[in-house]
Amino acid sequence: MSGRPDQVGVLDVGCFSAHLVVVSGSPLHPVVSHKTRLRLDRALDRDNRLRPEGVEQVVTAVHAAHRIAERAGVSALVPFATSVIRDASNAEQVISEVARRTGTRLRVLPGQEEARLAYRAARHWFGWRAGPLLVLDVGGGTVELAAGDDVEPSFTRSLPFGARTLTRRLALNRTTPRDHRGLAKEQVLVHDRVVAALEGTSVGEHRAVGCSKVFQQLARLAGARPQHEGPFVPRALRLADLRGWIPRLSRMPVPRRARLPGISPHRAEQSLAGALVAEALMVATGYDEVEICPWSTREGLLLALLGAGDDDDEYCRVA
């Protein structure tokens, strides 16, 4: 494929949804935004294999997305799977089965590539006058970090401490929400791994940015303006506010968490783990406040498609 595609799309297959976004010119105003709800977290067995019912959910979602993309006249579509499939112990079998039944082979992006794309998205969102950026992205399976002061990050890391991963580990280790020693132990583990990952880098003078649903929902929980007020309303998460909410979340049953501002019902179970990881990231990087960016990996992919001008760009070679 050569030249600049007029209308491009990304199909983001994650734990809770398969989200098709089609844009023409800018990710800010999608032509199409369609979600098929998934609950792949409930389809993982103890060995982290995605069971057949999970594969069925993905197949159905991919079929629906392709019908919508075809009607929208998409000239290039990147279908990719996030860590819930990437890190499944039967990931290759799942991807092959979905490809056999739908004709679409889901891409799996390495964690560091997700970090790079999230950084590119955040840099575009805040503009080239943003200065040096530190991007923190708490996903379901992994945490991505990226930092730099140019178009491309000078540093990227991916760590296995996503909200779903930590929730599952706490459950497998029989750590209950009220077991504060168990929670504190996990928090220290995350903190120490982040510090080790950052060794030799200098991010203290960067603009700290949170690029994920976890950061968005925690910021709303801590008092940030609701999403319906628009993406341009400045939002931030303060460490002091987050620390005030962690013990409260630990004492709440999941149904009660789901009624809190910003906590969606399907993410309520993972909300405590997400808060623990976010707090550990902020402490390890030395920031008392993180600005919220509504764009992340998906928008980074869309920007790559929209800005690709030659056949050497890997994201152009899709159909």
Tab-separated table of N, CA and C in Angstrom, residues 134-139 143-145 208-222 224 227 235-239 242 262-263 267 274-275 277-282 285 289-294:
chain	number	residue	atom	x	y	z
A	134	LEU	N	7.259	11.689	30.510
A	134	LEU	CA	7.300	10.351	31.102
A	134	LEU	C	5.885	9.796	31.012
A	135	VAL	N	5.707	8.726	30.251
A	135	VAL	CA	4.385	8.147	30.029
A	135	VAL	C	4.250	6.866	30.837
A	136	LEU	N	3.189	6.792	31.628
A	136	LEU	CA	2.871	5.622	32.449
A	136	LEU	C	1.551	5.053	31.962
A	137	ASP	N	1.528	3.772	31.631
A	137	ASP	CA	0.330	3.138	31.087
A	137	ASP	C	0.097	1.832	31.837
A	138	VAL	N	-0.930	1.802	32.669
A	138	VAL	CA	-1.279	0.591	33.419
A	138	VAL	C	-2.351	-0.155	32.648
A	139	GLY	N	-1.989	-1.261	32.043
A	139	GLY	CA	-2.946	-2.089	31.333
A	139	GLY	C	-3.453	-3.214	32.208
A	143	VAL	N	2.434	-3.226	32.600
A	143	VAL	CA	2.630	-1.787	32.778
A	143	VAL	C	3.667	-1.350	31.759
A	144	GLU	N	3.351	-0.290	31.014
A	144	GLU	CA	4.293	0.245	30.046
A	144	GLU	C	4.811	1.610	30.511
A	145	LEU	N	6.112	1.825	30.345
A	145	LEU	CA	6.735	3.103	30.666
A	145	LEU	C	7.532	3.562	29.452
A	208	ALA	N	4.978	14.127	33.773
A	208	ALA	CA	4.433	12.791	34.003
A	208	ALA	C	2.998	12.712	33.496
A	209	VAL	N	2.733	11.683	32.674
A	209	VAL	CA	1.447	11.534	32.011
A	209	VAL	C	0.937	10.113	32.204
A	210	GLY	N	-0.327	9.983	32.599
A	210	GLY	CA	-0.972	8.683	32.724
A	210	GLY	C	-1.844	8.413	31.507
A	211	CYS	N	-1.520	7.345	30.767
A	211	CYS	CA	-2.233	7.024	29.523
A	211	CYS	C	-2.917	5.663	29.657
A	212	SER	N	-4.021	5.585	30.312
A	212	SER	CA	-4.749	4.316	30.379
A	212	SER	C	-6.076	4.533	31.072
A	213	LYS	N	-6.985	3.568	30.867
A	213	LYS	CA	-8.269	3.618	31.554
A	213	LYS	C	-8.079	3.594	33.060
A	214	VAL	N	-7.067	2.871	33.523
A	214	VAL	CA	-6.818	2.798	34.967
A	214	VAL	C	-6.563	4.187	35.529
A	215	PHE	N	-5.673	4.938	34.912
A	215	PHE	CA	-5.388	6.284	35.398
A	215	PHE	C	-6.599	7.204	35.242
A	216	GLN	N	-7.318	7.092	34.119
A	216	GLN	CA	-8.499	7.927	33.918
A	216	GLN	C	-9.541	7.681	35.002
A	217	GLN	N	-9.801	6.410	35.300
A	217	GLN	CA	-10.849	6.090	36.271
A	217	GLN	C	-10.418	6.444	37.691
A	218	LEU	N	-9.140	6.257	38.002
A	218	LEU	CA	-8.667	6.635	39.330
A	218	LEU	C	-8.723	8.154	39.507
A	219	ALA	N	-8.394	8.893	38.462
A	219	ALA	CA	-8.479	10.353	38.544
A	219	ALA	C	-9.913	10.805	38.778
A	220	ARG	N	-10.850	10.184	38.074
A	220	ARG	CA	-12.271	10.527	38.274
A	220	ARG	C	-12.708	10.175	39.691
A	221	LEU	N	-12.281	9.015	40.181
A	221	LEU	CA	-12.598	8.600	41.548
A	221	LEU	C	-12.092	9.627	42.553
A	222	ALA	N	-10.923	10.199	42.268
A	222	ALA	CA	-10.298	11.149	43.192
A	222	ALA	C	-10.771	12.583	42.981
A	224	ALA	N	-11.523	14.193	39.654
A	224	ALA	CA	-11.369	14.844	38.352
A	224	ALA	C	-12.728	14.981	37.669
A	227	GLN	N	-15.942	12.394	32.226
A	227	GLN	CA	-15.575	12.313	30.813
A	227	GLN	C	-16.560	13.031	29.904
A	235	ARG	N	-7.193	17.129	33.467
A	235	ARG	CA	-7.434	16.158	34.538
A	235	ARG	C	-6.096	15.652	35.060
A	236	ALA	N	-6.057	15.330	36.344
A	236	ALA	CA	-4.821	14.852	36.955
A	236	ALA	C	-5.163	13.915	38.108
A	237	LEU	N	-4.211	13.084	38.453
A	237	LEU	CA	-4.327	12.212	39.620
A	237	LEU	C	-3.225	12.586	40.586
A	238	ARG	N	-3.611	12.942	41.817
A	238	ARG	CA	-2.638	13.308	42.841
A	238	ARG	C	-2.375	12.126	43.766
A	239	LEU	N	-1.125	11.961	44.113
A	239	LEU	CA	-0.707	10.834	44.934
A	239	LEU	C	-1.415	10.838	46.283
A	242	LEU	N	-4.895	9.498	45.837
A	242	LEU	CA	-4.858	8.063	45.543
A	242	LEU	C	-4.608	7.264	46.817
A	262	GLY	N	-16.424	6.924	38.310
A	262	GLY	CA	-15.284	6.557	37.485
A	262	GLY	C	-14.993	5.080	37.389
A	263	ILE	N	-15.520	4.267	38.292
A	263	ILE	CA	-15.217	2.832	38.278
A	263	ILE	C	-16.308	2.101	37.510
A	267	ARG	N	-14.652	-3.230	35.439
A	267	ARG	CA	-13.302	-3.007	35.950
A	267	ARG	C	-13.249	-2.935	37.480
A	274	GLY	N	-5.322	-1.907	40.347
A	274	GLY	CA	-4.933	-0.770	39.532
A	274	GLY	C	-4.442	0.391	40.372
A	275	ALA	N	-5.117	0.637	41.491
A	275	ALA	CA	-4.707	1.717	42.388
A	275	ALA	C	-3.349	1.421	43.026
A	277	VAL	N	-0.923	-0.427	41.781
A	277	VAL	CA	0.116	-0.294	40.762
A	277	VAL	C	0.376	1.179	40.459
A	278	ALA	N	-0.688	1.971	40.317
A	278	ALA	CA	-0.526	3.397	40.024
A	278	ALA	C	0.255	4.088	41.143
A	279	GLU	N	-0.063	3.747	42.385
A	279	GLU	CA	0.638	4.355	43.518
A	279	GLU	C	2.114	3.975	43.513
A	280	ALA	N	2.401	2.710	43.237
A	280	ALA	CA	3.792	2.262	43.194
A	280	ALA	C	4.560	2.960	42.074
A	281	LEU	N	3.923	3.154	40.927
A	281	LEU	CA	4.571	3.840	39.806
A	281	LEU	C	4.898	5.284	40.163
A	282	MET	N	3.944	5.967	40.795
A	282	MET	CA	4.157	7.374	41.132
A	282	MET	C	5.260	7.535	42.171
A	285	THR	N	8.740	6.698	40.510
A	285	THR	CA	9.219	7.717	39.570
A	285	THR	C	9.353	9.090	40.221
A	289	GLU	N	2.004	14.028	41.246
A	289	GLU	CA	0.837	14.252	40.399
A	289	GLU	C	1.136	13.766	38.988
A	290	VAL	N	0.131	13.161	38.380
A	290	VAL	CA	0.234	12.678	37.005
A	290	VAL	C	-0.901	13.290	36.201
A	291	GLU	N	-0.579	13.936	35.092
A	291	GLU	CA	-1.616	14.454	34.198
A	291	GLU	C	-2.232	13.308	33.407
A	292	ILE	N	-3.500	13.440	33.085
A	292	ILE	CA	-4.209	12.383	32.381
A	292	ILE	C	-4.270	12.688	30.890
A	293	CYS	N	-3.870	11.705	30.090
A	293	CYS	CA	-3.964	11.797	28.638
A	293	CYS	C	-4.990	10.775	28.160
A	294	PRO	N	-6.001	11.185	27.375
A	294	PRO	CA	-7.025	10.242	26.926
A	294	PRO	C	-6.573	9.338	25.788
